[in-house]
Short mmCIF file of C-alpha atoms and ligand atoms in Angstrom, two decimals:
data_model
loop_
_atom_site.label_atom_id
_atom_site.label_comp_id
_atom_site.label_asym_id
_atom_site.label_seq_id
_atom_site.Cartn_x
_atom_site.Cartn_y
_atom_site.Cartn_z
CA UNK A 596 -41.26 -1.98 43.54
CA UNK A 597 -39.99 1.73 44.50
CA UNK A 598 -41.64 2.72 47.81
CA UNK A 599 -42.87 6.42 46.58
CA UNK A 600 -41.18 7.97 49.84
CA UNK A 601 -37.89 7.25 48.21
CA UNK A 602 -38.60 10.11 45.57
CA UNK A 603 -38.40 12.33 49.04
CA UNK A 604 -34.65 12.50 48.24
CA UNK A 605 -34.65 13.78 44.65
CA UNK A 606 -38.05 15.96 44.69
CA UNK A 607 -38.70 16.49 48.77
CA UNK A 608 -41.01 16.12 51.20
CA UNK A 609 -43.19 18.94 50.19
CA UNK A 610 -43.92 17.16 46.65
CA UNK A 611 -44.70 13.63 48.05
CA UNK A 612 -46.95 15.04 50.56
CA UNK A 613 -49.27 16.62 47.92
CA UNK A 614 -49.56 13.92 45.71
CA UNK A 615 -51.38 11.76 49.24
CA UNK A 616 -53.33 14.96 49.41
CA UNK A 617 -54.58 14.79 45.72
CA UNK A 618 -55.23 11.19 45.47
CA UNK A 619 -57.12 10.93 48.65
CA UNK A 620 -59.80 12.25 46.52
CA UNK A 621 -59.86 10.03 43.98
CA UNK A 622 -59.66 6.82 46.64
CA UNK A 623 -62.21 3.87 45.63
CA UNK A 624 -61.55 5.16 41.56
CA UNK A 625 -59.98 2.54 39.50
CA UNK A 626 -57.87 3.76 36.46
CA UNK A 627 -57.74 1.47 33.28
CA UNK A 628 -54.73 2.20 30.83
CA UNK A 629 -55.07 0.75 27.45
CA UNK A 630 -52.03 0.77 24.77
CA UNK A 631 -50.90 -1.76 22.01
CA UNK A 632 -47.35 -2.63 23.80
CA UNK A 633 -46.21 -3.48 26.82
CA UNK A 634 -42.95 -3.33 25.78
CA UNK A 635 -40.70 -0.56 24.19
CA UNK A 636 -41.17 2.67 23.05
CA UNK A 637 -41.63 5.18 25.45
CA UNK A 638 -45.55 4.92 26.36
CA UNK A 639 -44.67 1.31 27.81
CA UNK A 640 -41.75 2.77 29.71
CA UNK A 641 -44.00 5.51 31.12
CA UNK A 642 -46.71 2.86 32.60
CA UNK A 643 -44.49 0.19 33.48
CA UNK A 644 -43.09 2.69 35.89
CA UNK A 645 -46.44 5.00 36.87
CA UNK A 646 -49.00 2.08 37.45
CA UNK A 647 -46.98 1.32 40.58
CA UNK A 648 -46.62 4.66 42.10
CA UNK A 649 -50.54 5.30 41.41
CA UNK A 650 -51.33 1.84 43.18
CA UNK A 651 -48.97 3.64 46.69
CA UNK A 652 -51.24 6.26 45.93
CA UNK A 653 -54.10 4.30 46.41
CA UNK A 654 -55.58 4.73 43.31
CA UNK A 655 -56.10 1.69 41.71
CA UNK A 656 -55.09 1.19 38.21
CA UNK A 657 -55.00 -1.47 35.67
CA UNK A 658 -53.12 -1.63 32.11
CA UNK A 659 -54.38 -3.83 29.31
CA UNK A 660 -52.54 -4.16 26.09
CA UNK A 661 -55.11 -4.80 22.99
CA UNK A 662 -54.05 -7.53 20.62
CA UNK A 663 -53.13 -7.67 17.28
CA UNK A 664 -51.54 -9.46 14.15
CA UNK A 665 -48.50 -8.44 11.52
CA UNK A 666 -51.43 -6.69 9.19
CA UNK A 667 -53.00 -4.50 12.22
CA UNK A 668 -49.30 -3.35 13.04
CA UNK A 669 -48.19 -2.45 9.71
CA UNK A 670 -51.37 -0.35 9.74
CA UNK A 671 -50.41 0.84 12.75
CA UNK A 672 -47.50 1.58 11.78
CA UNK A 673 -48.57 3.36 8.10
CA UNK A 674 -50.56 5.32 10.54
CA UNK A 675 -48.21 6.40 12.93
CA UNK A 676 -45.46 7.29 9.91
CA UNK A 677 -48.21 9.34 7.82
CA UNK A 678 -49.56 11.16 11.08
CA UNK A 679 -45.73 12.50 11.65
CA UNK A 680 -46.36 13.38 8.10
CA UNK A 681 -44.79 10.78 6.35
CA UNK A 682 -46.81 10.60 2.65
CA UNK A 683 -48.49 7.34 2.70
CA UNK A 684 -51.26 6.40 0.51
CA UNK A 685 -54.12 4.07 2.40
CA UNK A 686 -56.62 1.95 0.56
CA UNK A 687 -60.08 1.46 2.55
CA UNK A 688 -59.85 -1.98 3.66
CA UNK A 689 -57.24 -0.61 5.88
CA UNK A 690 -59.16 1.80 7.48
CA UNK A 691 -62.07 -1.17 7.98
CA UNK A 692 -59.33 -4.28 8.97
CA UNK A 693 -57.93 -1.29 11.67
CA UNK A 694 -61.46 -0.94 13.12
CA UNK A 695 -62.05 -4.28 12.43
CA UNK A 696 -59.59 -5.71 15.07
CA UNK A 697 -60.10 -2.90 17.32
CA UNK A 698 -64.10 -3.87 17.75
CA UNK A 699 -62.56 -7.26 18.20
CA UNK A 700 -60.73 -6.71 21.11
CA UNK A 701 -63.67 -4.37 22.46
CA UNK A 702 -65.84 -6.98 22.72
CA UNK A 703 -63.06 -9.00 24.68
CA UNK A 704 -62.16 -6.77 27.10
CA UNK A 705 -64.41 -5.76 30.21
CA UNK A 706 -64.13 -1.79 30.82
CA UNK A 707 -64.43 -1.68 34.57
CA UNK A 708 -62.46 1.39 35.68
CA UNK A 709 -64.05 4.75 36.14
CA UNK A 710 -62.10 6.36 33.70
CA UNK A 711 -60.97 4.26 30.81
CA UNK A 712 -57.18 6.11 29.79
CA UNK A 713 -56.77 4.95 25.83
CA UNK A 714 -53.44 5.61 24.71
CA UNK A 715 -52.15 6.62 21.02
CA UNK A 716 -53.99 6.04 17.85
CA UNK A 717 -53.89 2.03 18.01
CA UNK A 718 -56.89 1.20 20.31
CA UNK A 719 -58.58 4.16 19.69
CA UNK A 720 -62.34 2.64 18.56
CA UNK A 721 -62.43 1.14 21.46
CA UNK A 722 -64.65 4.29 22.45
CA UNK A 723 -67.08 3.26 20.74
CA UNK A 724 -68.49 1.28 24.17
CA UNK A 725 -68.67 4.59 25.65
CA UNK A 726 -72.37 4.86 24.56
CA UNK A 727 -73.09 1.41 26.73
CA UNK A 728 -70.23 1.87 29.80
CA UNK A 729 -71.29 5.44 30.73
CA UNK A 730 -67.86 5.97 32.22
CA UNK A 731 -65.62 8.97 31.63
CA UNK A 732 -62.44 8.18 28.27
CA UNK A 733 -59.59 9.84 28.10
CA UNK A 734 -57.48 9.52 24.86
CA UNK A 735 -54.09 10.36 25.17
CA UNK A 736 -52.00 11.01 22.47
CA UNK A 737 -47.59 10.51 22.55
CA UNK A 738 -47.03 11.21 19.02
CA UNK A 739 -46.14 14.42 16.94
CA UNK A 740 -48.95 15.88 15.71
CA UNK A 741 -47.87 19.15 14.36
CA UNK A 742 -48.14 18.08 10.59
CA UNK A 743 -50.61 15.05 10.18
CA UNK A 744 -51.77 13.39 6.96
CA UNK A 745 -56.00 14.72 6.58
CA UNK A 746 -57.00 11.18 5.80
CA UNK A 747 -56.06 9.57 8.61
CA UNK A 748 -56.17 12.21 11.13
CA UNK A 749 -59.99 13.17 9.72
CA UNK A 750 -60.45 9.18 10.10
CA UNK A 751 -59.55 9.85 13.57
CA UNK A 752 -61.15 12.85 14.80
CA UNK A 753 -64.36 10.98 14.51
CA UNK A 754 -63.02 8.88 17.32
CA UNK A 755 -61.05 11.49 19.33
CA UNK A 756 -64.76 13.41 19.88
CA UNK A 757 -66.40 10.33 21.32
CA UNK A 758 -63.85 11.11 24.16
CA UNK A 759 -64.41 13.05 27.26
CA UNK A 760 -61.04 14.56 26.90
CA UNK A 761 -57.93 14.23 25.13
CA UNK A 762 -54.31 14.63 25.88
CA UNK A 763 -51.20 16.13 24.34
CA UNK A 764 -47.55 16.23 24.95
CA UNK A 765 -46.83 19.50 23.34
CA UNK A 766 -48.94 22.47 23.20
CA UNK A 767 -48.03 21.95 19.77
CA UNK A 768 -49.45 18.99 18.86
CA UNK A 769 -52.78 20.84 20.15
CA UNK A 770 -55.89 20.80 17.79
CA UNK A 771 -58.97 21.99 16.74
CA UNK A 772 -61.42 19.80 18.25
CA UNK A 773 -64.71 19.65 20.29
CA UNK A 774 -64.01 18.17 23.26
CA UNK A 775 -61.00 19.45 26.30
CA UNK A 776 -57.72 19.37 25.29
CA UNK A 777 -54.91 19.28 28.31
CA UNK A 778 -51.61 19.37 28.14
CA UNK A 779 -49.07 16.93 29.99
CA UNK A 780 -45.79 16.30 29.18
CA UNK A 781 -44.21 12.95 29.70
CA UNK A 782 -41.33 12.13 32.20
CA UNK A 783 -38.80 9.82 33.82
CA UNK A 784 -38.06 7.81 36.69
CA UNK A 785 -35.19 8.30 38.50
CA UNK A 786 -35.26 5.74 40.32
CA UNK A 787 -36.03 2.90 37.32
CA UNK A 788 -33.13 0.77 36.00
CA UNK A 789 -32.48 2.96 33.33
CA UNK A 790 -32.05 6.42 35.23
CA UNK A 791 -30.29 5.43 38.80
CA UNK A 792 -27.03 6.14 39.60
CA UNK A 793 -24.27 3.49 38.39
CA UNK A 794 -21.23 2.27 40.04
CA UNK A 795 -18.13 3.22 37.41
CA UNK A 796 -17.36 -0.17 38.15
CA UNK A 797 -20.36 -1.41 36.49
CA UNK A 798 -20.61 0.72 33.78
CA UNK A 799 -16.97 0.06 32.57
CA UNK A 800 -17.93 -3.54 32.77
CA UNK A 801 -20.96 -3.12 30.60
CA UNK A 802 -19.66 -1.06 27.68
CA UNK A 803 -16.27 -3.07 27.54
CA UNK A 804 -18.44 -6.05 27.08
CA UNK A 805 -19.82 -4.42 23.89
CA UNK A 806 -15.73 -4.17 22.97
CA UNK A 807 -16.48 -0.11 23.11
CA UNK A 808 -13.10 1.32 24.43
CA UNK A 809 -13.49 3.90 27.46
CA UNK A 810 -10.50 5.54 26.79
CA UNK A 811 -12.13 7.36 23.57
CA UNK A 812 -15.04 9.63 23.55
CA UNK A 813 -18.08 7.90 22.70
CA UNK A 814 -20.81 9.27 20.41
CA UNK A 815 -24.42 7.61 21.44
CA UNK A 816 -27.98 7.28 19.80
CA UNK A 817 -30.00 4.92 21.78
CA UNK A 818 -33.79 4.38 20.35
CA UNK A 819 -35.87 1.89 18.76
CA UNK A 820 -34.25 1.91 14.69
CA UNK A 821 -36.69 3.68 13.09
CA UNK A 822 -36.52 5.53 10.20
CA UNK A 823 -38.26 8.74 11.65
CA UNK A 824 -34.85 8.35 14.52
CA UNK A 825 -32.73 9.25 11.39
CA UNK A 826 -30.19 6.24 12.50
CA UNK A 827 -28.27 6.30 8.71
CA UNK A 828 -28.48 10.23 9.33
CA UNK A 829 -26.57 9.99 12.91
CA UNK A 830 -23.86 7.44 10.75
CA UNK A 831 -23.90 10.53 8.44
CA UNK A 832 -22.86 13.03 10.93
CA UNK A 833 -19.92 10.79 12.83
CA UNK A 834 -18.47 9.92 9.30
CA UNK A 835 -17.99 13.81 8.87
CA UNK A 836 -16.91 14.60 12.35
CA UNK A 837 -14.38 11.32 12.51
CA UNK A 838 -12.22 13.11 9.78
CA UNK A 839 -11.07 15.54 12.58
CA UNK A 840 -11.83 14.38 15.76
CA UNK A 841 -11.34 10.83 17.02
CA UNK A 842 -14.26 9.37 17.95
CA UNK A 843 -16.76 6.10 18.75
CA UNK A 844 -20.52 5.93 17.71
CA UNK A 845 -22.56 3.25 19.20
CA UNK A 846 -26.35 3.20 18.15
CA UNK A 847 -28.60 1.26 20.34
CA UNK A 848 -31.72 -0.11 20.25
CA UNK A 849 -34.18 -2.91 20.34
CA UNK A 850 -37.93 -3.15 18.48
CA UNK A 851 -41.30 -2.84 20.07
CA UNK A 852 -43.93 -5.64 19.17
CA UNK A 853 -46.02 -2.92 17.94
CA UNK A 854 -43.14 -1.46 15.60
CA UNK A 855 -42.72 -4.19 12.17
CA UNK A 856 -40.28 -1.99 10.71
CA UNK A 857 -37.26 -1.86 12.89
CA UNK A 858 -35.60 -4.85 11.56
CA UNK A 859 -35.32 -3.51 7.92
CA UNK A 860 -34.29 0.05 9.53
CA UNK A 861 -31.32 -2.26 11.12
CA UNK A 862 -30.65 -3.70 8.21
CA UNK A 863 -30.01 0.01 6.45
CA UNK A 864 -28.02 1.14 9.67
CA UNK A 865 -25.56 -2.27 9.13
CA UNK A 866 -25.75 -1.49 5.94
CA UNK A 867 -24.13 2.24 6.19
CA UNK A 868 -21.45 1.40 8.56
CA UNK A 869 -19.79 -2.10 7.35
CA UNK A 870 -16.20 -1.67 7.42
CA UNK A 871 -15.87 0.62 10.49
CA UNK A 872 -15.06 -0.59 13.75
CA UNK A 873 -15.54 2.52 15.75
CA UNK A 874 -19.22 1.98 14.74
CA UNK A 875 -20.88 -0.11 17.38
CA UNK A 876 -24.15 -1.45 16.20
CA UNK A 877 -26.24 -3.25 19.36
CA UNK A 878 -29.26 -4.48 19.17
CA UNK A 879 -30.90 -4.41 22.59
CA UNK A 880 -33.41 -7.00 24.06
CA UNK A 881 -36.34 -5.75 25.98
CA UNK A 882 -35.07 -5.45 29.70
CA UNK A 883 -31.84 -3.48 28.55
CA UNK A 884 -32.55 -1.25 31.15
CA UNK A 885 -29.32 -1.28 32.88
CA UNK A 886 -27.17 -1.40 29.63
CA UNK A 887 -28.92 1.41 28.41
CA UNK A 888 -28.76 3.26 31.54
CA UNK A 889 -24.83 2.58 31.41
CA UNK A 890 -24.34 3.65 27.54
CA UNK A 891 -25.71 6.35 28.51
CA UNK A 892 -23.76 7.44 31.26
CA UNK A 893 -20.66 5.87 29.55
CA UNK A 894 -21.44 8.72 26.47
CA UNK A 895 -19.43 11.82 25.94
CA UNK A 896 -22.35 13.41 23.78
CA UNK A 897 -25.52 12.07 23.48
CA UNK A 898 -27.83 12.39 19.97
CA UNK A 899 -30.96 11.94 19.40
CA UNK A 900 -31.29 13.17 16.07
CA UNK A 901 -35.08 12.22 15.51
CA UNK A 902 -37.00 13.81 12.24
CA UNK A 903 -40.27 13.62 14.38
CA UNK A 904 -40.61 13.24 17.74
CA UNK A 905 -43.44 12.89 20.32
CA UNK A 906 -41.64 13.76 23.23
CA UNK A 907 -38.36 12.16 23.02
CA UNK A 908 -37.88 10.57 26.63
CA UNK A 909 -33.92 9.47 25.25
CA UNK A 910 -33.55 12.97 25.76
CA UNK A 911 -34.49 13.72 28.92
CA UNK A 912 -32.80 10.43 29.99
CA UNK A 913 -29.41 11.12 28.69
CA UNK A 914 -29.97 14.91 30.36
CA UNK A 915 -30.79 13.92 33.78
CA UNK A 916 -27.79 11.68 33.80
CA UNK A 917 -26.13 15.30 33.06
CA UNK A 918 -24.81 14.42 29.57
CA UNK A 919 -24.47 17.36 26.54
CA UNK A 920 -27.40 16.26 24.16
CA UNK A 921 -27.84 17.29 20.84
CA UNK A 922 -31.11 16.72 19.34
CA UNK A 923 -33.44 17.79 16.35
CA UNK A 924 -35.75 20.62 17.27
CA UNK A 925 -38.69 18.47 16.75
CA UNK A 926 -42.03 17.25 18.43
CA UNK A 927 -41.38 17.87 22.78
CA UNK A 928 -37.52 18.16 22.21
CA UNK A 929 -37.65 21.93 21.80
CA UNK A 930 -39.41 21.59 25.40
CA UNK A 931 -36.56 20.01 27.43
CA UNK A 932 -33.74 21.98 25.03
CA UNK A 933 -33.07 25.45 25.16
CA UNK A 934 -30.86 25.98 22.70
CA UNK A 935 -27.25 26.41 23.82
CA UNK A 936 -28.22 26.49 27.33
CA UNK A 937 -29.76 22.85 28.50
CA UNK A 938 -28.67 21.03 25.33
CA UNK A 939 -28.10 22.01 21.25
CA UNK A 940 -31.08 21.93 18.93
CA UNK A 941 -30.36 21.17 14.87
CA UNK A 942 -32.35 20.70 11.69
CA UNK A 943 -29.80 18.80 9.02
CA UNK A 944 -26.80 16.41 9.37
CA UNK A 945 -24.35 19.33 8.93
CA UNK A 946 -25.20 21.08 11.45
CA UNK A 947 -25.45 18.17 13.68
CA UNK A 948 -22.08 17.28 12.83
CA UNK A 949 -21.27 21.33 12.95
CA UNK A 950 -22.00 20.79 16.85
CA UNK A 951 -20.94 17.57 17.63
CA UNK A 952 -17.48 18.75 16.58
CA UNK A 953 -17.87 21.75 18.73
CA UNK A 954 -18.94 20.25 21.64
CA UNK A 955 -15.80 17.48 21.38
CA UNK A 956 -13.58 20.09 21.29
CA UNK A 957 -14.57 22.16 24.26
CA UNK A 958 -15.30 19.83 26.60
CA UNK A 959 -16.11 22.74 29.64
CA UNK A 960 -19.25 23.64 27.53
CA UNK A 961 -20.39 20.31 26.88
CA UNK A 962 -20.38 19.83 30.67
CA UNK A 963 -21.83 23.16 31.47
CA UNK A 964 -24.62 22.47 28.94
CA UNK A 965 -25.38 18.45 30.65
CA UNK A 966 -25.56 20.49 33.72
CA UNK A 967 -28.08 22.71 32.89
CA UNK A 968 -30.37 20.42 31.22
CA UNK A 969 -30.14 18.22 34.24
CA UNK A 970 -31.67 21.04 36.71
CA UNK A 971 -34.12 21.25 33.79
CA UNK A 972 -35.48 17.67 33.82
CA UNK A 973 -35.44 17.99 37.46
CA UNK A 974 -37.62 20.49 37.75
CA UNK A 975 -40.10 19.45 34.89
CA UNK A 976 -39.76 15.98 33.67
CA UNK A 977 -39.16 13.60 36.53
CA UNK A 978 -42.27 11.13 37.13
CA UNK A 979 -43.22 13.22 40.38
CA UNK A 980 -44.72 16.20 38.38
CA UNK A 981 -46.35 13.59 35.67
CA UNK A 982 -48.17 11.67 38.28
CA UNK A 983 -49.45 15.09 39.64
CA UNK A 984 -50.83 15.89 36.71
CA UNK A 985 -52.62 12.95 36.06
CA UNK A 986 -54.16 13.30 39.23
CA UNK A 987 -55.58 16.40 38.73
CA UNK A 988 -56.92 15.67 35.24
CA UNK A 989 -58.63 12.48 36.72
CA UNK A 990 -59.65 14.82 39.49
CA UNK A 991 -61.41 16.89 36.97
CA UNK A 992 -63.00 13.88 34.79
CA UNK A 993 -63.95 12.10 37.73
CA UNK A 994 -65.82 14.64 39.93
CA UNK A 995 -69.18 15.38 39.49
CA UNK A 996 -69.85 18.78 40.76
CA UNK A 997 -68.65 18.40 44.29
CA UNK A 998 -66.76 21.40 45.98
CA UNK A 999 -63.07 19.57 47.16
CA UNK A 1000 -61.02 21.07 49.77
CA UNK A 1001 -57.08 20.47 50.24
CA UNK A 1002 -56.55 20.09 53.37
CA UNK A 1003 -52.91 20.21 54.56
N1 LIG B 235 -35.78 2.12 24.84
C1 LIG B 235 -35.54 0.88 25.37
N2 LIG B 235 -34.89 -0.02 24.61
C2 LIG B 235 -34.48 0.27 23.37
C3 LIG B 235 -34.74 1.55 22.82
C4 LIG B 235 -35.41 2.47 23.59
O1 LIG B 235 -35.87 0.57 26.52
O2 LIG B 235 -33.89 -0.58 22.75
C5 LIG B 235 -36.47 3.08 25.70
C6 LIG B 235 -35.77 4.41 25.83
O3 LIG B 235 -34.76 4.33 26.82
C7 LIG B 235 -36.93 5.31 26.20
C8 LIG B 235 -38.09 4.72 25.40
O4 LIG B 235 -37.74 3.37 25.13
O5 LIG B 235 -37.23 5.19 27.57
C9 LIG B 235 -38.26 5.43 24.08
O6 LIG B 235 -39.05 6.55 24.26
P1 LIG B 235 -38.94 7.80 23.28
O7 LIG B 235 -39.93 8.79 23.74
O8 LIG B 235 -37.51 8.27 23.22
O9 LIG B 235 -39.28 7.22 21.84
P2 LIG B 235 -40.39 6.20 21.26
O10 LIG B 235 -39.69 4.88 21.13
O11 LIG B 235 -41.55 6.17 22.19
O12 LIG B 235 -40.70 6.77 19.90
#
């Protein structure tokens, strides 16, 4: 486990010292996190790496996952796709199986903690034991919200009121409802696996092993395949750019247990690139945190060219390890890109591939750009700043009226 004082180096002293002052005043509070994964996707990466740092902070937190089968996670899944505004048509046993196994696992889980932190759309009835618990929920939400479906967001809003507050990664993604809205953007760890410095040494070792040559500019995606990550897309854009500029594309990427549709997404993306070998196609068990980490440091540019977006953490991985990203201007991306300044923002595959080409062939950009967006995500999206955050929202839930002074 990362002993917190180690972020002194990256964040200082200063930053470190007022999270102890925060969280004194939340000491004796317990914190219970409840999401549908504890692996992949970026809300498991988040917790795997905050629980710890609360816990130094003396605030004690928990994380349960809720269970599920195949149907609950296509449903899930339908859900998530149509709330990034996907079209999807829902019949109404859905609706009642996805409540269904949510009141399930309510009545198997105890809800100690003082605040009870739900997270995304897939445990989201579990509010529904507010009434009894009399504790203070938070629902906090990852995904894009700026163009939902009405059926399933109206389905629900009946369950995002029964919160005491709710929580968005974009202002957004904000809504119209009747309870507190606060915003608080995701982050990364710089210290995890996947964002500390590499040797060379070891990062030569670990691409080679994939049989990608380090001689040749390499071209990376690396997310979970899913169709709203526009993987065939990104195959799209290097077959355009590979007529003039020599070039490697490696898309990475494992599945989440709560994601069914990643293996016929890989299928598509095997599909769409048989017969090239500069196309490197990996499929990444969970715990790739070092090969990922070392793709992405091994990368010349770095795409994420997602349709919809919730945040994006790829992004403001592949920027703090000072790499020239090139995104869609979707969901939080717009919020760690400035456009031609920390990173490139694009809408379609030809002007994806309009950039990427640009950015290969004037390489002092590219670094100036990876530079900039580095001091960016250092000064807003490191885990520092999202743990502060959280302790001032559970700061606000938790107290009941009492003045609090900071002392320093
Ligand atoms: N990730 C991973 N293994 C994979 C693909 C992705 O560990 O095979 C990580 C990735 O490095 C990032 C997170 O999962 O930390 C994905 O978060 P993001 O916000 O980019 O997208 P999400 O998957 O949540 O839609």
């Amino acid at each position: 486990m990362v002993n917190i004082n180690n972020y002194i180096d990256i964040v200082g002293k200063e930053i470190i010292d007022g999270l102890f002052i925060i969280s004194e005043k939340l000491e004796g509070k317990m914190i219970q996190h409840i999401n549908s994964t504890s692996v992949g996707g970026g809300v498991a990466e988040i917790l795997t790496r905050m629980i710890p740092l609360l816990k130094q902070l003396n605030v004690e937190s928990r994380w349960d996952v809720i269970k599920g089968d195949e149907k609950f996670y296509a449903i899930t899944k339908a859900f998530h796709n149509a709330l990034h505004g996907v079209p999807t048509k829902f019949k109404k046993e859905e609706f009642e199986y996805f409540v269904e196994v949510n009141m399930h696992n309510s009545n198997e889980m105890i809800f100690d903690g003082d605040l009870i932190f739900v997270h995304d759309p897939q445990p989201i009835c579990l509010v529904e034991k507010k009434i009894k618990s009399k504790k203070k929920w938070a629902w906090r939400c990852h995904i894009d919200f700026t163009n939902p479906q009405n059926d399933v967001m109206t389905f629900l809003e009946k369950y995002i009121e029964q919160y005491d507050c709710s929580v968005f990664s974009a202002p957004a993604f904000s809504r119209k409802l009747k309870i507190p809205q606060v915003l608080v953007s995701p982050s990364i760890d710089p210290l995890s696996d996947k964002n500390k410095e590499l040797p060379e040494e070891t990062i030569r070792n670990i691409v080679e092993k994939y049989g990608i040559d380090t001689s040749r500019p390499i071209v990376s995606q690396i997310s979970r395949f899913d169709y709203l990550k526009d993987p065939v897309g990104v195959i799209e854009v290097y077959k355009k750019v590979k007529k003039y500029n020599d070039c490697q594309l490696v898309l990475a990427g494992g599945g989440a247990t709560d994601d069914p549709e990643g293996m016929k997404v890989l299928d598509e993306v095997k599909e769409a690139s048989a017969g090239d070998e500069d196309i490197h196609i990996l499929f990444l068990p969970p715990s790739s945190d070092i090969e990922i980490n070392a793709l992405q440091r091994a990368s010349t540019i770095v795409l994420q060219k997602s349709l919809k977006e919730g945040f994006g953490l790829t992004v403001a991985e592949a920027l703090w390890k000072g790499k020239p990203v090139i995104a869609g201007a979707v969901g939080g991306i717009p919020l760690q890109i400035k456009h031609q300044y920390s990173g490139i923002l694009t809408y379609t595959i030809d002007g994806t591939a309009f950039y990427l080409k640009q950015l290969l062939n004037e390489p002092n950009f590219a670094k100036e750009i990876g530079l900039n967006g580095k001091n960016h995500i250092k000064d807003n999206f490191l885990i520092t700043r999202h743990v502060r955050d959280y302790l001032l929202m559970f700061l606000s839930l938790l107290n009941e009226g009492d003045v609090i002074y900071f002392d320093n």
